[in-house]
Amino acid sequence: MTHPQFKELRRSYGFDEVAIVPGDVTINPEQTDIGFAIGDVKFKIPVIAAAMDAVTDVKMAVKMSQLGGLAVLHGEGIQARYHDAEAVLAEIAVTPQAEVTALLQKIYTEPIKDDLVAERVKAIKAAGGTAAVACMPANAKRLAPVVAEAGADIFVVASTVTTARHISKSYRGLIFSELCSSLKIPVMVGNCVSYSATLELMRQGVSAVLVGVGPGAACTSREVLGLGVPQITATMDCAAARETYLAETGRYVSIITDGGFKKGGDFCKAIAAGADAAMFGSIIAQAKEAPGHGYHWGMSHPHPSLPRGTRIKVGTTVPLEQILFGPTSVVDGSQNFVGALKTVMGVCGAATIRDMQRAEMVIAPAITTEGKSYQLSKCV
Ligand SMILES: NC(=O)C1=CN([C@@H]2O[C@H](COP(=O)(O)OP(=O)(O)OC[C@H]3O[C@@H](n4cnc5c(N)ncnc54)[C@H](O)[C@@H]3O)[C@@H](O)[C@H]2O)C=CC1
Ligand SMILES: O=c1[nH]c(=O)c2[nH+]cn([C@@H]3O[C@H](COP(=O)(O)O)[C@@H](O)[C@H]3O)c2[nH]1
C-alpha cells in the first residue's frame, strides 16, 4: 500500500536505455519528409543549432538556413557584447583550462549592446538567412522589440528552467501571453522537462518548447544543482503536453529536444519519443564553420557566482554540411544525422516526423552492449 508521506520516484530514461522497434511496413527513405515548423516558419530539416557562443554566429545562422535548418544566436552572448567578436573567441580558444572560467566571467561582464544585436539580425537577414535570437527571461521584455524590429523571424527565451509563472516580490516576472501577443513573430521557450510546465507555456501562446535540463555536453547543471530529467522521459512527457494542447485547441506547438546528442541514434530516438526537432550544440561546434575554434562552453559557465557549465575541447572535424548530410566514412554515427533519421524512418514505415513520433520504443538496457564485446574491449 502506498502511504502519502512516502515520496515516490518514477524511473526515467536517457538515450542509451531505450531502442526503436522497426515497423511492419518499410518506406523508401528518399520519400520521407523530415520538415517541421515553428509557428508559420517552416524548415526542411529538424535540426536547430544551439544558442551558444561556440556554435552560432551570423555565418553559422546563414549556413544552417541554407541547409534547411535554423541556428539561434544568443542575444546576451559575445556576439551581442563585442563588435569584434572573433578576437574574443580566439582569446578563449588559446586560454589554458585553469584560467578560462575567470576569463569568461570577465568577458561576459561587457554590457549587451542593443544596437549590435539588431545589427547581427540584419546581417543574417541581408544574407538570406532565417534569424532567431535568444535571451534569458530577465532581459526578454527589453530585447524582444529590438530583435523583432530588426527583422528577426523567431524570438527565443531560454534559461535552465523557464516557467509560465515566476514568483518574485521585487519584480514582475515575464508573462508569456503578453510577450506572444505583443510580438508578431513566433516565440520559442525553454527549458522544460515536465508535462505540466510545458502545457502551461503552450497555453500562453508559445510556438515551440525546448526540452532538456542539464544534458548538454558542456553543461554542469546536473552536478552543481542535481537538477534534470534524462532526455527520453523528458521528451515523452513534454510531447504528451503537446498532444493534450492540440486536442484542446487544434494548435500544434513543436517540441524541440535540446542537448545531450552524440550520435545519429540519439537523434532518431528523440523523434521517436515525440520531438519535432533537435537542438545540437557540441555536434555543431565541431563543424569547420563553427565560431568556437574547436572548443565549446556552457552559457552558464561565465556566471559570476555559480557557474553551471564548463569548456570542453570538441575539435574541428568536417564542414557542417557533411556533419548533417554526409557522405561520411565515420562509423560511429557522429556524422550524417539526416541520413540516419531518414534511414530509421524508412525502416519504421514513417513518412513524416509525425508518423515517426508514433514508432514503438522499448526499454533496452542492453542496446549499447549486446554483442559488442569486441568493440567494448577495443579489439577492432
Ligand atoms: N538547458 C539547460 O540545461 C541549461 C541551459 N543554460 C543556458 O545558459 C544560459 C544561462 O541560463 P541560466 O543560467 O539559467 O540563466 P539565469 O541565471 O538568468 O536564470 C534564469 C532565471 O530565470 C527565471 N525565470 C524562469 N521563468 C521566468 C519568468 N517567466 N519570468 C522571469 N524569470 C523567470 C528562473 O527562475 C531563473 O532564476 C541560457 O542561455 C540557458 O539557455 C544554462 C544552464 C542549463
Ligand atoms: O547545464 C548547462 N549549463 C550551461 O552553461 C549551458 N549552456 C547551454 N546549455 C544547454 O546545452 C545545450 C546544448 O547541448 P549539447 O552541446 O550537448 O548539444 C544548449 O542548447 C543548452 O540548452 C547549458 N546547460
Coordinates of C-alpha atoms and ligand atoms in Angstrom, one line a residue:
M1 CA 0.0 0.0 0.0
T2 CA 1.3 3.5 -0.8
H3 CA 1.4 6.0 2.0
P4 CA 1.2 9.6 1.1
Q5 CA 4.1 10.5 3.4
F6 CA 6.5 8.5 1.2
K7 CA 7.7 10.3 -1.9
E8 CA 7.6 8.0 -5.0
L9 CA 10.3 8.0 -7.6
R10 CA 9.4 7.4 -11.2
R11 CA 12.0 5.6 -13.4
S12 CA 13.3 7.9 -16.2
Y13 CA 15.2 7.0 -19.3
G14 CA 18.1 8.5 -21.3
F15 CA 19.1 7.9 -24.9
D16 CA 21.3 4.8 -24.1
E17 CA 18.5 3.0 -22.2
V18 CA 15.9 2.7 -25.0
A19 CA 15.6 1.5 -28.6
I20 CA 13.3 2.0 -31.5
V21 CA 11.3 -1.1 -32.8
P22 CA 11.2 -1.5 -36.6
G23 CA 7.8 -1.2 -38.2
D24 CA 5.7 -3.8 -40.0
V25 CA 5.9 -1.7 -43.2
T26 CA 9.0 0.0 -44.7
I27 CA 9.2 3.0 -46.9
N28 CA 11.8 4.4 -49.3
P29 CA 13.9 6.8 -47.1
E30 CA 14.1 9.2 -50.1
Q31 CA 10.3 9.6 -49.8
T32 CA 10.3 10.6 -46.2
D33 CA 9.5 14.2 -45.3
I34 CA 11.5 15.5 -42.3
G35 CA 10.2 19.0 -42.3
F36 CA 8.9 20.8 -39.2
A37 CA 7.7 24.3 -38.3
I38 CA 7.9 26.9 -35.5
G39 CA 4.6 28.8 -35.9
D40 CA 4.4 29.7 -39.5
V41 CA 8.2 29.4 -40.1
K42 CA 8.9 26.2 -41.9
F43 CA 12.2 24.2 -42.0
K44 CA 13.3 21.3 -44.3
I45 CA 15.4 19.5 -41.6
P46 CA 14.6 19.1 -37.9
V47 CA 17.9 20.5 -36.7
I48 CA 18.5 23.7 -34.7
A49 CA 22.0 24.9 -33.8
A50 CA 22.1 25.9 -30.1
A51 CA 22.1 29.5 -28.8
M52 CA 25.7 29.1 -27.6
D53 CA 28.7 31.3 -28.5
A54 CA 30.9 28.4 -29.7
V55 CA 28.1 27.3 -32.0
T56 CA 26.2 30.2 -33.6
D57 CA 27.3 33.4 -35.1
V58 CA 25.9 35.3 -38.1
K59 CA 27.8 33.0 -40.6
M60 CA 26.5 29.8 -38.9
A61 CA 22.9 31.2 -38.9
V62 CA 23.2 31.8 -42.6
K63 CA 24.8 28.4 -43.3
M64 CA 22.2 26.5 -41.2
S65 CA 19.4 28.3 -43.1
Q66 CA 20.9 27.4 -46.4
L67 CA 21.0 23.8 -45.3
G68 CA 17.3 23.8 -44.4
G69 CA 17.6 24.2 -40.6
L70 CA 17.9 27.0 -38.1
A71 CA 20.6 28.4 -35.8
V72 CA 19.8 30.6 -32.8
L73 CA 22.1 33.5 -32.0
H74 CA 22.5 34.3 -28.3
G75 CA 21.3 37.8 -27.7
E76 CA 23.3 38.0 -24.5
G77 CA 26.4 36.3 -25.7
I78 CA 29.7 37.5 -27.2
Q79 CA 28.0 38.5 -30.5
A80 CA 25.8 40.9 -28.6
R81 CA 28.6 42.4 -26.5
Y82 CA 31.6 42.8 -28.8
H83 CA 31.8 44.3 -32.3
D84 CA 35.0 42.3 -32.8
A85 CA 33.6 39.0 -31.5
E86 CA 36.2 37.0 -33.4
A87 CA 39.1 38.4 -31.3
V88 CA 37.3 37.4 -28.1
L89 CA 36.5 33.9 -29.4
A90 CA 40.2 33.5 -30.5
E91 CA 41.4 34.5 -27.0
I92 CA 39.0 31.9 -25.3
A93 CA 40.5 29.2 -27.6
V94 CA 44.1 29.9 -26.6
T95 CA 43.5 30.3 -22.8
P96 CA 44.5 27.3 -20.6
Q97 CA 41.7 25.4 -18.9
A98 CA 42.7 26.5 -15.4
E99 CA 42.3 30.2 -16.4
V100 CA 39.3 30.0 -18.8
T101 CA 36.5 30.4 -16.2
A102 CA 37.9 33.6 -14.9
L103 CA 38.4 34.9 -18.4
L104 CA 34.8 34.0 -19.4
Q105 CA 33.5 35.7 -16.2
K106 CA 35.3 38.9 -17.2
I107 CA 34.3 38.7 -20.9
Y108 CA 30.6 38.4 -20.2
T109 CA 30.6 41.5 -17.9
E110 CA 30.8 43.7 -21.0
P111 CA 27.4 45.3 -21.5
I112 CA 25.0 43.9 -24.1
K113 CA 24.7 46.5 -26.9
D114 CA 21.1 46.5 -28.2
D115 CA 22.1 48.1 -31.5
L116 CA 24.7 45.4 -32.0
V117 CA 22.0 42.7 -31.5
A118 CA 19.9 44.5 -34.2
E119 CA 23.0 44.7 -36.5
R120 CA 23.5 40.9 -36.2
V121 CA 19.9 40.2 -37.0
K122 CA 20.1 42.5 -40.1
A123 CA 23.3 40.8 -41.2
I124 CA 21.6 37.3 -41.1
K125 CA 18.5 38.7 -43.0
A126 CA 20.7 40.5 -45.6
A127 CA 22.4 37.2 -46.4
G128 CA 19.1 35.5 -46.9
G129 CA 19.0 33.6 -43.5
T130 CA 16.3 32.9 -41.0
A131 CA 17.1 35.0 -37.9
A132 CA 16.3 33.7 -34.4
V133 CA 17.7 35.3 -31.3
A134 CA 17.6 34.0 -27.7
C135 CA 17.7 35.8 -24.4
M136 CA 17.1 35.0 -20.8
P137 CA 13.7 35.8 -19.1
A138 CA 15.1 38.9 -17.3
N139 CA 16.1 40.7 -20.5
A140 CA 13.3 39.4 -22.7
K141 CA 10.9 42.4 -22.4
R142 CA 13.8 44.8 -23.4
L143 CA 15.3 42.7 -26.2
A144 CA 12.2 41.3 -27.8
P145 CA 11.2 44.6 -29.6
V146 CA 14.8 45.2 -30.6
V147 CA 15.1 41.8 -32.2
A148 CA 11.6 41.9 -33.8
E149 CA 12.1 45.4 -35.3
A150 CA 15.5 44.4 -36.7
G151 CA 13.6 41.8 -38.8
A152 CA 14.0 38.5 -36.8
D153 CA 11.8 35.6 -37.7
I154 CA 11.7 33.9 -34.3
F155 CA 12.3 35.1 -30.7
V156 CA 13.6 32.6 -28.1
V157 CA 13.5 32.8 -24.3
A158 CA 15.9 30.3 -22.8
S159 CA 17.3 29.6 -19.4
T160 CA 18.0 26.5 -17.3
V161 CA 14.3 26.4 -16.4
T162 CA 11.7 28.8 -17.7
T163 CA 8.1 28.7 -16.4
A164 CA 4.9 30.5 -17.3
R165 CA 4.5 31.5 -13.6
H166 CA 7.5 33.1 -11.9
I167 CA 7.2 34.4 -8.4
S168 CA 9.1 37.5 -7.1
K169 CA 8.3 40.1 -4.5
S170 CA 10.6 42.7 -6.1
Y171 CA 9.8 42.5 -9.9
R172 CA 7.1 41.3 -12.2
G173 CA 8.1 38.0 -13.9
L174 CA 7.9 37.7 -17.7
I175 CA 4.3 37.0 -18.8
F176 CA 4.4 34.9 -21.9
S177 CA 0.9 35.6 -23.0
E178 CA 1.8 39.3 -23.1
L179 CA 5.0 38.7 -24.9
C180 CA 3.4 36.4 -27.5
S181 CA 0.6 38.8 -28.2
S182 CA 2.9 41.9 -28.5
L183 CA 5.3 40.2 -30.9
K184 CA 4.3 39.4 -34.5
I185 CA 6.9 36.6 -34.7
P186 CA 6.7 33.1 -33.1
V187 CA 8.2 32.7 -29.6
M188 CA 10.2 29.6 -28.7
V189 CA 10.7 28.9 -24.9
G190 CA 12.8 26.7 -22.8
N191 CA 13.8 24.8 -21.0
C192 CA 11.3 22.4 -19.6
V193 CA 11.2 18.7 -18.7
S194 CA 7.6 18.2 -17.4
Y195 CA 4.2 17.7 -18.8
S196 CA 2.5 20.4 -16.6
A197 CA 5.1 23.1 -17.1
T198 CA 5.1 22.6 -20.9
L199 CA 1.3 22.6 -21.0
E200 CA 1.2 25.9 -19.1
L201 CA 3.7 27.5 -21.5
M202 CA 1.7 26.3 -24.5
R203 CA -1.5 27.8 -23.1
Q204 CA 0.4 31.2 -23.0
G205 CA 0.6 31.1 -26.8
V206 CA 4.2 30.0 -27.4
S207 CA 5.1 28.3 -30.7
A208 CA 7.8 25.9 -29.6
V209 CA 9.1 24.5 -26.4
L210 CA 12.8 23.5 -25.7
V211 CA 13.1 20.3 -23.7
G212 CA 16.2 19.4 -21.6
V213 CA 17.6 20.4 -18.3
G214 CA 21.3 19.6 -17.9
P215 CA 22.1 17.0 -20.6
G216 CA 24.4 19.2 -22.6
A217 CA 28.0 18.2 -23.3
A218 CA 29.4 21.4 -21.8
C219 CA 26.9 21.6 -19.0
T220 CA 27.4 21.0 -15.3
S221 CA 23.8 21.9 -14.0
R222 CA 23.3 18.3 -13.1
E223 CA 26.4 18.2 -10.9
V224 CA 26.0 21.7 -9.4
L225 CA 22.3 21.6 -8.8
G226 CA 21.3 17.9 -9.0
L227 CA 18.7 19.0 -11.5
G228 CA 17.3 17.4 -14.7
V229 CA 15.4 14.5 -16.2
P230 CA 17.0 12.3 -18.8
Q231 CA 16.1 13.2 -22.4
I232 CA 13.8 10.3 -23.5
T233 CA 11.5 10.6 -20.5
A234 CA 11.6 14.5 -20.7
T235 CA 10.7 14.4 -24.4
M236 CA 7.9 11.9 -23.9
D237 CA 6.4 13.9 -21.1
C238 CA 6.6 17.3 -22.9
A239 CA 5.3 15.7 -26.1
A240 CA 2.3 14.4 -24.2
A241 CA 1.5 18.1 -23.3
R242 CA 1.6 19.0 -27.0
E243 CA -1.0 16.3 -27.7
T244 CA -3.2 17.5 -24.8
Y245 CA -2.9 21.1 -26.0
L246 CA -3.5 20.1 -29.7
A247 CA -6.7 18.3 -28.7
E248 CA -7.8 21.3 -26.6
T249 CA -7.1 24.0 -29.2
G250 CA -6.2 22.5 -32.6
R251 CA -3.0 24.5 -32.5
Y252 CA 0.3 22.5 -33.0
V253 CA 3.3 23.5 -30.9
S254 CA 6.6 22.0 -31.7
I255 CA 8.7 20.1 -29.2
I256 CA 12.5 20.6 -29.6
T257 CA 14.7 18.1 -27.7
D258 CA 17.7 20.3 -26.6
G259 CA 21.1 18.9 -25.7
G260 CA 22.9 15.7 -24.9
F261 CA 23.0 14.3 -28.5
K262 CA 26.2 12.5 -29.6
K263 CA 25.1 10.1 -32.3
G264 CA 22.5 9.7 -35.1
G265 CA 20.8 7.0 -32.9
D266 CA 20.1 9.6 -30.1
F267 CA 18.6 12.0 -32.7
C268 CA 16.3 9.2 -34.1
K269 CA 15.3 8.2 -30.6
A270 CA 14.4 11.8 -29.6
I271 CA 12.0 12.0 -32.6
A272 CA 10.5 8.6 -31.8
A273 CA 10.0 9.8 -28.2
G274 CA 7.8 12.7 -29.6
A275 CA 10.2 15.5 -30.6
D276 CA 9.6 17.6 -33.8
A277 CA 13.2 18.6 -34.0
A278 CA 16.5 18.5 -32.1
M279 CA 18.8 21.3 -30.9
F280 CA 22.5 20.5 -31.3
G281 CA 25.4 22.3 -29.5
S282 CA 28.6 20.2 -29.3
I283 CA 27.8 18.4 -32.6
I284 CA 27.8 21.7 -34.5
A285 CA 30.6 23.2 -32.5
Q286 CA 32.8 20.6 -34.3
A287 CA 32.0 22.0 -37.7
K288 CA 34.7 23.8 -39.7
E289 CA 32.4 26.8 -39.8
A290 CA 31.7 26.9 -36.1
P291 CA 32.9 30.1 -34.2
G292 CA 34.4 28.2 -31.2
H293 CA 37.8 27.2 -32.8
G294 CA 37.2 23.5 -31.7
Y295 CA 36.0 24.5 -28.2
H296 CA 32.6 24.6 -26.7
W297 CA 31.4 26.1 -23.4
G298 CA 28.2 26.4 -21.5
M299 CA 26.4 29.8 -21.5
S300 CA 26.1 29.5 -17.7
H301 CA 29.9 29.0 -17.4
P302 CA 30.5 32.7 -17.1
H303 CA 28.0 33.1 -14.2
P304 CA 29.8 35.4 -11.6
S305 CA 28.9 33.3 -8.5
L306 CA 27.6 29.9 -9.6
P307 CA 29.0 28.6 -13.0
R308 CA 26.9 25.7 -14.3
G309 CA 28.9 25.0 -17.4
T310 CA 32.5 24.1 -18.4
R311 CA 34.7 24.4 -21.5
I312 CA 35.3 21.2 -23.5
K313 CA 37.5 20.5 -26.5
V314 CA 35.4 19.0 -29.2
G315 CA 37.9 19.5 -32.0
T316 CA 37.2 20.6 -35.6
T317 CA 36.2 17.8 -37.9
V318 CA 34.4 18.5 -41.3
P319 CA 32.1 21.1 -42.8
L320 CA 28.6 21.5 -41.3
E321 CA 27.0 20.1 -44.4
Q322 CA 28.9 16.8 -44.0
I323 CA 28.1 16.5 -40.3
L324 CA 24.4 16.9 -41.2
F325 CA 24.1 15.2 -44.6
G326 CA 27.3 13.1 -45.1
P327 CA 28.7 11.4 -47.0
T328 CA 31.0 10.1 -44.3
S329 CA 33.4 7.3 -43.6
V330 CA 32.9 7.7 -39.8
V331 CA 31.2 4.6 -38.5
D332 CA 30.0 5.7 -35.0
G333 CA 27.0 7.8 -36.1
S334 CA 28.6 11.1 -35.3
Q335 CA 28.1 12.3 -38.9
N336 CA 25.2 12.3 -41.4
F337 CA 22.4 12.8 -38.9
V338 CA 19.9 13.5 -41.6
G339 CA 20.8 10.2 -43.4
A340 CA 20.4 8.4 -40.1
L341 CA 16.9 9.9 -39.5
K342 CA 15.7 9.2 -43.0
T343 CA 17.0 5.6 -42.8
V344 CA 15.3 4.9 -39.5
M345 CA 12.1 6.5 -40.7
G346 CA 12.3 4.2 -43.7
V347 CA 12.5 1.0 -41.6
C348 CA 9.8 2.2 -39.3
G349 CA 7.5 3.0 -42.3
A350 CA 7.3 6.6 -41.1
A351 CA 6.7 9.1 -44.0
T352 CA 6.7 12.1 -41.8
I353 CA 8.1 13.3 -38.4
R354 CA 4.5 13.0 -37.0
D355 CA 4.5 9.3 -38.1
M356 CA 7.9 8.7 -36.6
Q357 CA 6.7 10.1 -33.2
R358 CA 4.3 7.1 -33.2
A359 CA 7.1 4.5 -33.7
E360 CA 7.2 1.8 -31.0
M361 CA 10.0 2.0 -28.5
V362 CA 11.3 -0.4 -25.8
I363 CA 13.3 -0.1 -22.6
A364 CA 16.6 -1.7 -23.7
P365 CA 19.4 -1.5 -21.2
A366 CA 21.4 -3.9 -23.4
I367 CA 21.1 -1.8 -26.5
T368 CA 24.6 -0.4 -26.4
T369 CA 26.4 -3.6 -25.2
E370 CA 24.6 -6.6 -26.7
G371 CA 27.0 -8.5 -28.9
K372 CA 29.6 -5.7 -28.7
S373 CA 32.3 -7.3 -26.6
Y374 CA 35.0 -6.9 -29.3
Q375 CA 34.1 -3.2 -29.7
L376 CA 34.0 -2.6 -26.0
S377 CA 37.3 -4.3 -25.4
K378 CA 38.7 -2.1 -28.3
C379 CA 39.6 -5.3 -30.3
V380 CA 38.9 -3.5 -33.5
Ligands
LIG1 N1 19.2 23.6 -20.9 C1 19.9 23.7 -19.8 O1 20.0 22.7 -19.1 C2 20.7 24.9 -19.4 C3 20.9 26.0 -20.3 N2 21.6 27.1 -19.9 C4 21.8 28.2 -20.8 O2 22.7 29.1 -20.2 C5 22.2 30.5 -20.3 C6 22.1 31.0 -18.9 O3 20.9 30.3 -18.3 P1 20.7 30.5 -16.7 O4 22.0 30.4 -16.0 O5 19.6 29.6 -16.4 O6 20.1 32.0 -16.7 P2 19.7 32.8 -15.4 O7 20.8 32.7 -14.3 O8 19.3 34.2 -15.9 O9 18.5 32.0 -14.8 C7 17.2 32.1 -15.3 C8 16.3 32.7 -14.3 O10 15.0 33.0 -15.0 C9 14.0 32.7 -14.0 N3 12.7 32.6 -14.7 C10 12.1 31.5 -15.2 N4 10.9 31.8 -15.7 C11 10.7 33.1 -15.6 C12 9.7 34.0 -16.0 N5 8.6 33.6 -16.6 N6 9.9 35.3 -15.6 C13 11.0 35.8 -15.0 N7 12.0 34.9 -14.7 C14 11.9 33.6 -14.9 C15 14.5 31.5 -13.3 O11 13.9 31.4 -12.0 C16 16.0 31.8 -13.1 O12 16.2 32.5 -12.0 C17 20.9 30.4 -21.1 O13 21.3 30.6 -22.4 C18 20.5 29.0 -20.9 O14 19.7 28.5 -22.0 C19 22.2 27.1 -18.7 C20 22.0 26.1 -17.8 C21 21.3 24.9 -18.1
LIG2 O1 23.7 23.0 -17.8 C1 24.0 23.8 -18.7 N1 24.9 24.7 -18.5 C2 25.3 25.7 -19.4 O2 26.1 26.5 -19.1 C3 24.6 25.6 -20.7 N2 24.8 26.3 -21.8 C4 23.9 25.7 -22.7 N3 23.3 24.7 -22.2 C5 22.4 23.8 -22.9 O3 23.2 22.8 -23.6 C6 22.5 22.7 -24.9 C7 23.5 22.1 -25.9 O4 23.8 20.8 -25.6 P1 24.9 19.9 -26.4 O5 26.2 20.6 -26.5 O6 25.0 18.6 -25.7 O7 24.3 19.7 -27.8 C8 22.1 24.1 -25.2 O8 21.2 24.2 -26.3 C9 21.5 24.5 -23.8 O9 20.2 24.1 -23.6 C10 23.7 24.6 -20.9 N4 23.4 23.7 -19.9

